[in-house]
Short mmCIF file of C-alpha atoms and ligand atoms in Angstrom, two decimals:
data_model
loop_
_atom_site.label_atom_id
_atom_site.label_comp_id
_atom_site.label_asym_id
_atom_site.label_seq_id
_atom_site.Cartn_x
_atom_site.Cartn_y
_atom_site.Cartn_z
CA MET A 1 -5.63 8.19 30.88
CA VAL A 2 -4.11 9.36 34.14
CA ARG A 3 -4.02 13.11 34.74
CA TYR A 4 -2.88 15.01 37.79
CA HIS A 5 -4.52 17.63 39.95
CA SER A 6 -3.64 19.53 43.09
CA THR A 7 -4.53 18.04 46.49
CA ARG A 8 -6.08 21.46 47.21
CA ASP A 9 -8.01 22.02 43.98
CA ASN A 10 -9.39 19.29 41.74
CA LEU A 11 -10.07 21.71 38.90
CA ASN A 12 -6.36 22.45 38.59
CA ILE A 13 -5.62 19.64 36.12
CA LYS A 14 -2.24 18.91 34.53
CA THR A 15 -0.73 16.33 32.26
CA ALA A 16 2.06 14.19 33.70
CA SER A 17 4.74 16.26 31.97
CA GLN A 18 3.26 19.53 33.25
CA ALA A 19 3.06 18.20 36.80
CA ILE A 20 6.69 17.03 36.61
CA LEU A 21 7.91 20.37 35.29
CA GLN A 22 6.01 22.33 37.87
CA GLY A 23 6.77 20.21 40.94
CA LEU A 24 4.46 21.96 43.38
CA SER A 25 1.01 23.27 42.42
CA GLU A 26 0.57 27.06 42.38
CA ASP A 27 -1.99 26.78 45.21
CA GLY A 28 0.61 25.14 47.46
CA GLY A 29 -0.91 21.67 47.01
CA LEU A 30 0.78 18.53 45.69
CA PHE A 31 -0.12 16.84 42.43
CA VAL A 32 -1.95 13.52 42.72
CA PRO A 33 -3.07 11.13 39.97
CA ASP A 34 -6.82 11.38 39.30
CA SER A 35 -7.02 7.59 39.25
CA ILE A 36 -4.67 4.81 40.29
CA PRO A 37 -4.03 2.34 37.47
CA PRO A 38 -3.98 -1.41 38.19
CA LEU A 39 -0.70 -3.39 38.03
CA PRO A 40 0.38 -3.44 34.36
CA TYR A 41 0.85 -7.24 34.29
CA THR A 42 0.13 -10.22 36.53
CA ILE A 43 2.82 -11.07 39.08
CA SER A 44 3.65 -14.28 37.25
CA ASP A 45 4.06 -12.41 33.95
CA MET A 46 6.44 -10.02 35.67
CA THR A 47 8.70 -12.80 37.01
CA SER A 48 10.42 -12.89 33.64
CA MET A 49 10.88 -9.11 33.48
CA SER A 50 13.95 -7.09 34.46
CA TYR A 51 13.83 -4.11 36.84
CA GLN A 52 13.98 -1.85 33.80
CA ASP A 53 11.09 -3.67 32.08
CA ILE A 54 8.90 -3.38 35.14
CA ALA A 55 9.79 0.30 35.44
CA LYS A 56 8.80 0.93 31.83
CA ALA A 57 5.48 -0.86 32.30
CA VAL A 58 4.65 1.15 35.43
CA PHE A 59 5.59 4.48 33.85
CA LYS A 60 3.49 3.72 30.78
CA GLU A 61 0.49 3.60 33.11
CA TYR A 62 1.23 6.90 34.85
CA LEU A 63 3.01 9.08 32.29
CA SER A 64 0.17 9.15 29.85
CA ASP A 65 1.48 11.99 27.69
CA PHE A 66 4.89 10.30 27.23
CA THR A 67 5.45 8.06 24.20
CA ASP A 68 6.77 4.51 24.71
CA GLU A 69 10.06 5.61 23.13
CA GLU A 70 10.40 8.50 25.56
CA ILE A 71 9.78 6.23 28.54
CA GLU A 72 12.31 3.72 27.25
CA TYR A 73 14.87 6.50 26.77
CA CYS A 74 14.35 7.71 30.37
CA VAL A 75 14.56 4.25 31.95
CA ASP A 76 17.53 3.08 29.91
CA SER A 77 19.45 6.29 30.63
CA ALA A 78 18.77 6.11 34.36
CA TYR A 79 19.15 2.48 35.34
CA ASP A 80 22.49 1.41 33.89
CA GLU A 81 26.03 0.87 35.20
CA LYS A 82 25.59 3.82 37.53
CA PHE A 83 24.15 1.19 39.84
CA SER A 84 26.73 -1.15 41.32
CA ASP A 85 24.30 -4.08 41.28
CA ASP A 86 22.76 -5.41 38.05
CA SER A 87 19.46 -6.05 39.75
CA ILE A 88 19.35 -2.31 40.76
CA VAL A 89 17.64 -3.18 44.07
CA PRO A 90 18.98 -6.48 45.49
CA LEU A 91 17.24 -8.20 48.41
CA SER A 92 18.99 -9.62 51.49
CA GLN A 93 17.30 -12.06 53.82
CA VAL A 94 17.95 -11.41 57.52
CA ASP A 95 15.97 -12.85 60.46
CA GLY A 96 13.33 -14.13 58.05
CA ASP A 97 12.62 -10.70 56.59
CA TYR A 98 13.92 -9.05 53.43
CA TYR A 99 15.95 -5.87 53.19
CA MET A 100 15.45 -4.03 49.90
CA GLU A 101 18.89 -2.54 49.39
CA LEU A 102 18.03 0.75 47.77
CA TYR A 103 21.52 2.20 48.12
CA HIS A 104 23.54 0.82 45.23
CA GLY A 105 23.40 4.04 43.21
CA LYS A 106 26.01 6.77 42.92
CA THR A 107 25.31 8.56 46.19
CA MET A 108 24.54 5.47 48.27
CA ALA A 109 21.03 6.41 49.36
CA PHE A 110 17.62 5.32 48.10
CA LYS A 111 17.03 8.75 46.62
CA ASP A 112 19.31 7.80 43.73
CA ILE A 113 16.59 5.56 42.35
CA ALA A 114 14.22 8.47 41.72
CA LEU A 115 16.80 11.17 41.13
CA SER A 116 18.62 9.18 38.47
CA ILE A 117 15.54 9.30 36.30
CA LEU A 118 13.97 12.67 37.21
CA PRO A 119 16.38 14.73 35.02
CA TYR A 120 15.34 12.64 32.00
CA PHE A 121 11.66 12.98 32.85
CA MET A 122 12.22 16.74 33.00
CA LYS A 123 14.15 16.94 29.75
CA VAL A 124 11.40 15.08 27.92
CA SER A 125 8.69 17.12 29.67
CA ALA A 126 10.36 20.42 28.74
CA LYS A 127 10.60 19.43 25.09
CA LYS A 128 7.00 18.23 25.04
CA ASN A 129 5.76 21.55 26.44
CA GLY A 130 7.90 23.70 24.16
CA ILE A 131 9.92 25.11 27.06
CA LYS A 132 13.00 26.95 25.88
CA ASP A 133 13.98 28.39 29.27
CA GLU A 134 16.63 26.83 31.43
CA ILE A 135 15.10 24.70 34.19
CA VAL A 136 16.41 25.63 37.61
CA ILE A 137 16.01 22.89 40.18
CA LEU A 138 15.67 24.35 43.64
CA THR A 139 16.04 21.88 46.48
CA ALA A 140 16.17 21.78 50.25
CA THR A 141 17.86 18.71 51.63
CA SER A 142 18.18 16.88 54.92
CA GLY A 143 21.36 15.36 53.49
CA ASP A 144 20.70 12.69 50.91
CA THR A 145 18.38 14.44 48.44
CA GLY A 146 20.94 17.17 47.88
CA LYS A 147 23.70 14.96 46.65
CA ALA A 148 21.42 12.60 44.77
CA ALA A 149 19.85 15.57 42.96
CA LEU A 150 23.22 17.20 42.29
CA SER A 151 24.49 13.96 40.88
CA GLY A 152 21.40 13.42 38.73
CA PHE A 153 21.34 16.94 37.26
CA SER A 154 25.09 17.56 37.15
CA ASP A 155 25.99 18.92 33.71
CA VAL A 156 22.58 17.97 32.26
CA GLU A 157 22.08 20.42 29.40
CA GLY A 158 19.33 22.99 29.87
CA THR A 159 19.27 22.66 33.65
CA ARG A 160 20.87 24.21 36.70
CA ILE A 161 20.54 23.08 40.27
CA ILE A 162 20.63 25.00 43.56
CA VAL A 163 20.77 23.08 46.83
CA PHE A 164 20.32 24.35 50.39
CA TYR A 165 21.33 22.10 53.28
CA PRO A 166 21.30 22.68 57.08
CA LYS A 167 24.96 23.41 57.64
CA ASP A 168 25.18 21.61 60.98
CA GLY A 169 22.58 18.94 60.30
CA VAL A 170 24.25 16.50 57.90
CA SER A 171 26.96 13.84 58.28
CA ASP A 172 30.58 14.57 57.28
CA ILE A 173 30.33 12.38 54.23
CA GLN A 174 26.99 13.89 53.21
CA LYS A 175 28.47 17.35 53.51
CA ASP A 176 31.55 16.47 51.48
CA GLN A 177 29.36 14.90 48.83
CA MET A 178 27.62 18.22 48.35
CA ILE A 179 30.39 20.78 48.75
CA LYS A 180 32.69 18.80 46.46
CA GLU A 181 30.15 18.50 43.63
CA PRO A 182 32.05 19.43 40.47
CA GLY A 183 29.14 19.96 38.01
CA LYS A 184 29.36 23.39 36.32
CA ASN A 185 25.62 23.99 36.61
CA THR A 186 25.54 23.32 40.37
CA TYR A 187 25.23 25.74 43.33
CA VAL A 188 25.34 24.56 46.94
CA PHE A 189 24.73 26.56 50.11
CA GLY A 190 24.75 25.67 53.80
CA ILE A 191 22.11 27.54 55.78
CA ASP A 192 22.05 28.58 59.43
CA GLY A 193 19.02 26.52 60.32
CA ASN A 194 17.51 23.04 60.20
CA PHE A 195 15.91 21.12 57.35
CA ASP A 196 12.39 22.40 58.02
CA GLU A 197 13.69 25.96 57.72
CA ALA A 198 15.50 25.16 54.50
CA GLN A 199 12.34 23.50 53.15
CA SER A 200 10.06 26.37 54.13
CA GLY A 201 12.53 28.85 52.59
CA VAL A 202 12.39 26.94 49.32
CA LYS A 203 8.59 26.80 49.45
CA GLU A 204 8.51 30.59 49.92
CA ILE A 205 10.66 31.09 46.85
CA PHE A 206 8.34 28.85 44.83
CA SER A 207 5.30 30.88 45.82
CA ASP A 208 6.96 34.27 45.15
CA ALA A 209 5.36 35.45 41.92
CA VAL A 210 7.55 38.54 41.64
CA LEU A 211 10.74 36.54 41.90
CA LYS A 212 9.43 34.02 39.39
CA GLU A 213 8.66 36.80 36.93
CA LYS A 214 12.12 38.24 37.35
CA LEU A 215 13.69 34.86 36.65
CA LYS A 216 11.40 34.25 33.70
CA LYS A 217 12.63 37.47 32.09
CA GLU A 218 16.17 36.13 32.36
CA GLY A 219 15.17 32.82 30.78
CA PHE A 220 14.83 30.62 33.87
CA ILE A 221 11.95 28.58 35.22
CA LEU A 222 12.00 27.04 38.68
CA SER A 223 11.23 23.43 39.39
CA SER A 224 11.64 21.09 42.32
CA ALA A 225 13.49 17.83 42.79
CA ASN A 226 12.11 17.38 46.30
CA SER A 227 9.99 14.34 46.92
CA ILE A 228 6.87 16.45 46.47
CA ASN A 229 7.50 16.13 42.71
CA ILE A 230 5.34 13.36 41.28
CA GLY A 231 8.36 12.44 39.13
CA ARG A 232 10.14 11.43 42.34
CA LEU A 233 7.25 9.38 43.66
CA LEU A 234 6.52 7.22 40.61
CA PRO A 235 10.01 5.63 40.35
CA GLN A 236 9.67 4.55 43.98
CA ILE A 237 6.57 2.50 43.25
CA VAL A 238 8.65 0.32 40.93
CA TYR A 239 10.92 -1.24 43.53
CA TYR A 240 8.05 -2.45 45.70
CA ILE A 241 6.56 -4.25 42.72
CA ASN A 242 9.95 -5.54 41.59
CA SER A 243 10.84 -6.80 45.09
CA TYR A 244 7.52 -8.58 45.48
CA VAL A 245 7.98 -10.20 42.08
CA SER A 246 11.51 -11.29 43.07
CA LEU A 247 10.24 -12.93 46.27
CA VAL A 248 7.76 -14.89 44.17
CA SER A 249 10.40 -15.86 41.56
CA PHE A 250 12.81 -17.02 44.28
CA GLY A 251 10.03 -19.12 45.79
CA ARG A 252 10.14 -17.23 49.09
CA ILE A 253 6.44 -16.43 48.95
CA LYS A 254 3.51 -17.63 46.83
CA ASP A 255 1.90 -15.34 44.28
CA GLY A 256 -0.86 -13.56 46.18
CA ASP A 257 0.67 -13.90 49.67
CA GLU A 258 0.64 -10.56 51.45
CA VAL A 259 3.87 -8.99 52.67
CA ASN A 260 4.17 -6.16 55.17
CA VAL A 261 6.45 -3.25 54.40
CA CYS A 262 8.38 -1.10 56.82
CA VAL A 263 9.97 2.17 55.75
CA PRO A 264 12.21 4.54 57.72
CA THR A 265 10.26 7.71 57.10
CA GLY A 266 10.96 11.42 56.91
CA ASN A 267 9.14 13.36 54.21
CA PHE A 268 6.73 10.42 53.66
CA GLY A 269 7.67 9.87 49.99
CA ASN A 270 9.00 6.33 50.15
CA ILE A 271 6.18 4.85 52.25
CA LEU A 272 3.60 6.68 50.14
CA ALA A 273 4.99 4.93 47.06
CA SER A 274 4.34 1.57 48.76
CA PHE A 275 0.78 2.71 49.46
CA TYR A 276 0.30 3.50 45.76
CA ALA A 277 1.72 0.06 44.92
CA LYS A 278 -0.87 -1.46 47.25
CA LEU A 279 -3.66 0.57 45.65
CA MET A 280 -2.48 -0.74 42.27
CA GLY A 281 -3.12 -4.26 43.57
CA LEU A 282 0.24 -5.37 44.93
CA PRO A 283 -0.44 -7.78 47.84
CA ILE A 284 0.82 -5.58 50.67
CA GLY A 285 -0.60 -6.04 54.17
CA LYS A 286 0.49 -3.49 56.75
CA LEU A 287 2.41 -0.34 55.89
CA VAL A 288 4.65 0.30 58.84
CA VAL A 289 5.93 3.85 59.26
CA ALA A 290 9.18 4.02 61.25
CA SER A 291 10.22 7.36 62.77
CA ASN A 292 13.18 8.42 64.85
CA GLU A 293 12.88 10.65 67.92
CA ASN A 294 11.27 13.33 65.78
CA HIS A 295 8.17 11.13 65.94
CA VAL A 296 5.51 13.54 64.81
CA LEU A 297 4.30 10.93 62.28
CA SER A 298 3.94 8.02 64.67
CA ASP A 299 2.03 10.29 67.04
CA PHE A 300 -0.22 11.27 64.15
CA PHE A 301 -1.09 7.70 63.23
CA LYS A 302 -1.91 6.94 66.87
CA SER A 303 -4.02 10.00 67.66
CA GLY A 304 -5.10 11.57 64.37
CA GLU A 305 -3.45 14.80 65.45
CA TYR A 306 -0.49 16.10 63.49
CA ASP A 307 1.36 18.51 65.76
CA SER A 308 4.66 19.93 64.57
CA ASN A 309 4.94 22.30 67.56
CA ARG A 310 7.77 20.52 69.30
CA GLU A 311 11.51 20.63 69.61
CA PHE A 312 13.45 19.67 66.49
CA LEU A 313 16.02 17.00 67.42
CA VAL A 314 19.23 16.26 65.54
CA THR A 315 19.57 12.46 65.65
CA ASN A 316 21.88 9.76 64.34
CA SER A 317 19.42 9.21 61.45
CA PRO A 318 19.60 12.79 60.15
CA SER A 319 17.80 12.21 56.84
CA MET A 320 14.65 11.60 58.89
CA ASP A 321 15.00 14.68 61.09
CA ILE A 322 11.84 16.34 59.85
CA LEU A 323 8.80 17.78 61.60
CA VAL A 324 6.77 18.81 58.55
CA SER A 325 6.36 15.77 56.35
CA SER A 326 5.34 17.16 52.97
CA ASN A 327 4.09 14.04 51.23
CA LEU A 328 1.70 13.24 54.05
CA GLU A 329 -0.61 15.76 52.36
CA ARG A 330 -1.20 13.19 49.61
CA LEU A 331 -2.28 10.61 52.16
CA ILE A 332 -4.48 13.12 53.98
CA PHE A 333 -6.17 13.84 50.66
CA HIS A 334 -6.82 10.10 50.34
CA ALA A 335 -8.06 9.80 53.93
CA LEU A 336 -10.48 12.66 53.25
CA LEU A 337 -11.82 10.64 50.31
CA GLY A 338 -10.39 13.06 47.78
CA SER A 339 -11.91 16.23 49.21
CA THR A 340 -9.65 19.05 48.06
CA SER A 341 -11.46 21.68 50.11
CA GLN A 342 -11.02 19.64 53.31
CA THR A 343 -7.37 18.94 52.48
CA LYS A 344 -6.83 22.63 51.89
CA LYS A 345 -8.45 23.48 55.22
CA TYR A 346 -6.22 21.11 57.24
CA MET A 347 -3.08 22.19 55.42
CA GLU A 348 -3.90 25.84 56.10
CA GLU A 349 -4.30 24.96 59.77
CA LEU A 350 -0.89 23.29 59.62
CA SER A 351 0.75 26.37 58.23
CA SER A 352 -0.99 28.80 60.60
CA ASP A 353 -1.05 26.76 63.85
CA GLY A 354 1.55 24.09 63.14
CA LYS A 355 -1.08 21.40 63.71
CA TYR A 356 -4.41 19.84 62.73
CA LYS A 357 -6.55 16.90 63.79
CA LEU A 358 -8.35 14.59 61.40
CA PRO A 359 -11.79 13.22 62.31
CA PHE A 360 -11.93 9.59 63.54
CA LEU A 361 -13.73 8.46 60.41
CA SER A 362 -10.89 9.68 58.24
CA MET A 363 -8.36 7.87 60.39
CA ASP A 364 -10.32 4.65 59.67
CA GLU A 365 -9.27 5.07 56.05
CA LEU A 366 -5.67 4.74 57.23
CA SER A 367 -6.10 1.50 59.16
CA ASP A 368 -3.55 -0.29 56.95
CA PHE A 369 -0.89 1.93 58.48
CA TYR A 370 0.95 1.25 61.70
CA ALA A 371 3.53 3.61 63.10
CA ASP A 372 6.12 3.63 65.84
CA TYR A 373 9.54 5.06 66.51
CA ALA A 374 13.01 4.09 67.67
CA THR A 375 15.24 6.10 69.99
CA GLU A 376 18.88 6.80 69.18
CA GLU A 377 19.98 4.12 71.67
CA GLU A 378 17.61 1.54 70.19
CA THR A 379 18.96 2.38 66.74
CA VAL A 380 22.53 1.69 67.83
CA GLU A 381 21.54 -1.51 69.69
CA VAL A 382 19.80 -2.99 66.70
CA ILE A 383 22.77 -2.33 64.37
CA LYS A 384 24.98 -4.14 66.87
CA ASP A 385 22.57 -7.01 67.44
CA ILE A 386 21.99 -7.70 63.75
CA TYR A 387 25.70 -7.46 62.96
CA GLU A 388 26.77 -9.75 65.79
CA ARG A 389 24.21 -12.44 65.07
CA THR A 390 24.12 -12.36 61.26
CA SER A 391 27.18 -10.35 60.05
CA TYR A 392 24.77 -8.12 58.14
CA LEU A 393 25.48 -4.42 58.34
CA ILE A 394 22.77 -1.74 58.19
CA ASP A 395 22.86 2.03 58.44
CA THR A 396 21.14 4.09 61.12
CA HIS A 397 18.00 4.87 59.09
CA THR A 398 17.45 1.24 58.18
CA ALA A 399 18.04 0.35 61.83
CA VAL A 400 15.13 2.58 62.84
CA ALA A 401 12.95 0.43 60.59
CA SER A 402 14.42 -2.84 61.94
CA LYS A 403 13.63 -1.75 65.48
CA VAL A 404 10.08 -0.73 64.61
CA VAL A 405 9.53 -4.09 62.86
CA ARG A 406 10.53 -5.76 66.14
CA LYS A 407 8.10 -3.59 68.06
CA TYR A 408 5.35 -4.39 65.58
CA LYS A 409 5.99 -8.13 65.86
CA GLU A 410 5.88 -8.02 69.65
CA SER A 411 2.43 -6.47 69.59
CA HIS A 412 1.10 -8.50 66.63
CA LYS A 413 2.11 -12.07 67.45
CA ASP A 414 -0.58 -13.52 65.15
CA ASP A 415 0.73 -11.72 62.07
CA ASP A 416 3.18 -14.04 60.33
CA ARG A 417 3.55 -12.12 57.07
CA VAL A 418 7.15 -11.48 56.04
CA PHE A 419 8.45 -7.94 55.99
CA LEU A 420 10.02 -6.02 53.15
CA ILE A 421 12.21 -3.48 54.92
CA ALA A 422 13.41 -0.46 52.98
CA SER A 423 17.16 -0.22 53.49
CA THR A 424 17.69 3.38 52.57
CA ALA A 425 21.41 4.10 52.88
CA SER A 426 24.78 2.40 52.84
CA PRO A 427 26.16 1.86 56.35
CA PHE A 428 29.36 3.53 55.14
CA LYS A 429 27.52 6.78 54.69
CA PHE A 430 26.95 6.93 58.45
CA SER A 431 30.20 5.24 59.39
CA ASP A 432 30.70 7.08 62.68
CA THR A 433 27.54 5.79 64.37
CA VAL A 434 27.73 2.40 62.66
CA SER A 435 31.38 1.83 63.67
CA LYS A 436 30.71 2.78 67.26
CA ALA A 437 27.64 0.55 67.31
CA ILE A 438 29.55 -2.57 66.34
CA GLY A 439 32.37 -1.88 68.78
CA ILE A 440 35.13 -0.23 66.75
CA LYS A 441 36.75 1.61 69.61
CA GLU A 442 39.34 4.13 68.51
CA GLU A 443 38.23 7.72 68.11
CA GLU A 444 38.77 8.58 64.48
CA CYS A 445 37.80 12.01 63.22
CA ASP A 446 38.56 11.53 59.56
CA PRO A 447 35.48 9.90 58.02
CA TYR A 448 37.50 8.28 55.23
CA ASN A 449 39.93 6.54 57.57
CA LEU A 450 36.94 5.44 59.57
CA CYS A 451 35.40 3.85 56.47
CA GLU A 452 38.66 1.95 55.89
CA LYS A 453 38.57 0.73 59.44
CA LEU A 454 34.92 -0.27 59.19
CA SER A 455 35.73 -2.14 56.01
CA SER A 456 38.64 -4.13 57.39
CA TYR A 457 36.65 -4.94 60.55
CA THR A 458 33.52 -6.12 58.73
CA HIS A 459 34.97 -7.26 55.38
CA PHE A 460 32.39 -5.17 53.54
CA GLU A 461 34.11 -3.16 50.81
CA VAL A 462 34.18 0.63 51.05
CA PRO A 463 31.76 1.78 48.31
CA LYS A 464 33.60 3.24 45.34
CA PRO A 465 31.91 6.67 45.51
CA ILE A 466 33.39 7.18 48.99
CA CYS A 467 36.94 6.38 47.82
CA GLU A 468 36.54 8.83 44.95
CA LEU A 469 35.07 11.55 47.16
CA LYS A 470 38.09 11.55 49.41
CA GLU A 471 40.32 12.76 46.57
CA MET A 472 38.00 15.53 45.38
CA LYS A 473 38.31 19.25 46.13
CA VAL A 474 35.82 21.48 47.95
CA VAL A 475 34.07 23.71 45.42
CA HIS A 476 31.10 25.21 47.30
CA LYS A 477 32.10 27.18 50.38
CA THR A 478 29.27 29.70 50.86
CA THR A 479 26.77 29.61 53.70
CA CYS A 480 23.84 31.97 54.27
CA LYS A 481 20.98 32.82 56.61
CA LYS A 482 17.46 31.60 55.94
CA GLU A 483 16.35 35.15 55.14
CA GLU A 484 19.03 35.41 52.48
CA MET A 485 17.93 32.42 50.41
CA LYS A 486 16.02 34.46 47.80
CA GLU A 487 18.91 36.80 47.29
CA VAL A 488 21.31 33.90 46.98
CA VAL A 489 19.14 32.32 44.28
CA LEU A 490 19.01 35.57 42.29
CA ASN A 491 22.73 36.19 42.65
CA SER A 492 23.61 32.68 41.56
CA LEU A 493 21.61 32.90 38.36
CA ILE A 494 21.76 36.54 37.34
CA LYS A 495 25.28 37.83 37.15
C1 PLP B 501 15.34 10.62 52.63
C2 PLP B 501 15.69 9.46 53.48
C3 PLP B 501 14.74 8.83 54.28
C4 PLP B 501 13.31 9.32 54.37
O1 PLP B 501 12.60 9.08 53.19
P1 PLP B 501 11.21 9.84 52.90
O2 PLP B 501 10.79 9.40 51.55
O3 PLP B 501 11.53 11.30 52.98
O4 PLP B 501 10.26 9.44 53.97
C5 PLP B 501 15.13 7.71 55.00
N1 PLP B 501 16.39 7.26 54.96
C6 PLP B 501 17.35 7.85 54.21
C7 PLP B 501 18.73 7.32 54.23
C8 PLP B 501 17.03 8.96 53.44
O5 PLP B 501 17.98 9.54 52.69
#
């Protein structure tokens, strides 16, 4: 039976439902499973299973205090017509590799996959633990989490959601998606600062015992929908397994053949899920981490030193503009062979000095990883090149991964494994950069007109959520300073 403990304290043990409700451990660590279960079925058995069936089987392994009925309720509520493709995560073959299109949910980014199911996990977990308080989801976003979380929790009974986004660090469409959110239990604030500042502000609120007590008295408990929540991570394991199984069913690979994966990476949640899939026994070869010009992660994998003391750059792949990658802590814990005291030590160095360096031996544990980055220009070039040669359109984040796959192949000519590339957002969500990249000339400020233009040029349909968004009204107009975040939370909840 899988239980969860903090990366910084292995005596702090929780059930799955407790870990999901709590989000972050009280010692600042992240919850990790105390053992990794094997794949629930053989690959060939899974070829006859739907995405939903595979999801249920995976969750039954990890959510050991959930009943089968509860898991079925969560999966069936999450993965339905909200997704515009019946297969939930379709694959597209381009240049001999496979793009896992993770953006067919309501907000057109891969975060929909986890955030469609997290509210149901939480509802079930609250009931199981006899929680009568309202659950308040507190989230910092680099753009996509915010809307995906708002959409998942919107008008879900017994919950409220508060989102902070960097007011100048998200795309026009991303911003509209958040400030036009109509759910009555939703609160959205732009902050004067970048994502790391929003994230550290949220972390401070979570570790403020006085504030928590105050909220508790009013009938609220705080939880997190950020990718540090184990309930975000588990749903992401499913699509790696499902995609591998699909490649076998379509006859593209043989059962047992290894595939490499490449993931455009920010907070390290998505790629970590592929690592867990590999530990479960999925035949994955290399795990390729793709960064943008904020390449603190690719530097880390090359040198063993994680150094966040550098300029924060706003790039054309904004959802990856991050210098403190929270989920990396789970991998560090693994690299340190499960030593919570060592993990704690390095993470304390990170928060006091902004950096730490792992010993060589620990880096050996991470030899399945490869990391590199793409510049903004390379990102644009690769969108153009792929579109012109194959008519396939990718967004800026996915393009970072495509470019890094090319770099990997140049330096690993003897590796002929196919790549599964995580395609993390619809190109329409970043229509300004994508349009420019493929040569749509006219300057167009209105993002909706630009989507129309991109659509008629490429013959890809404008996704329905974008058409609907255009007609909606702005609801959330307030911005605040980082220092005001606590006050804003209190004022939103306690009238
Ligand atoms: C969040 C996001 C990423 C980064 O994912 P992590 O799990 O944080 O590494 C990449 N691309 C897009 C479009 C995203 O929204």
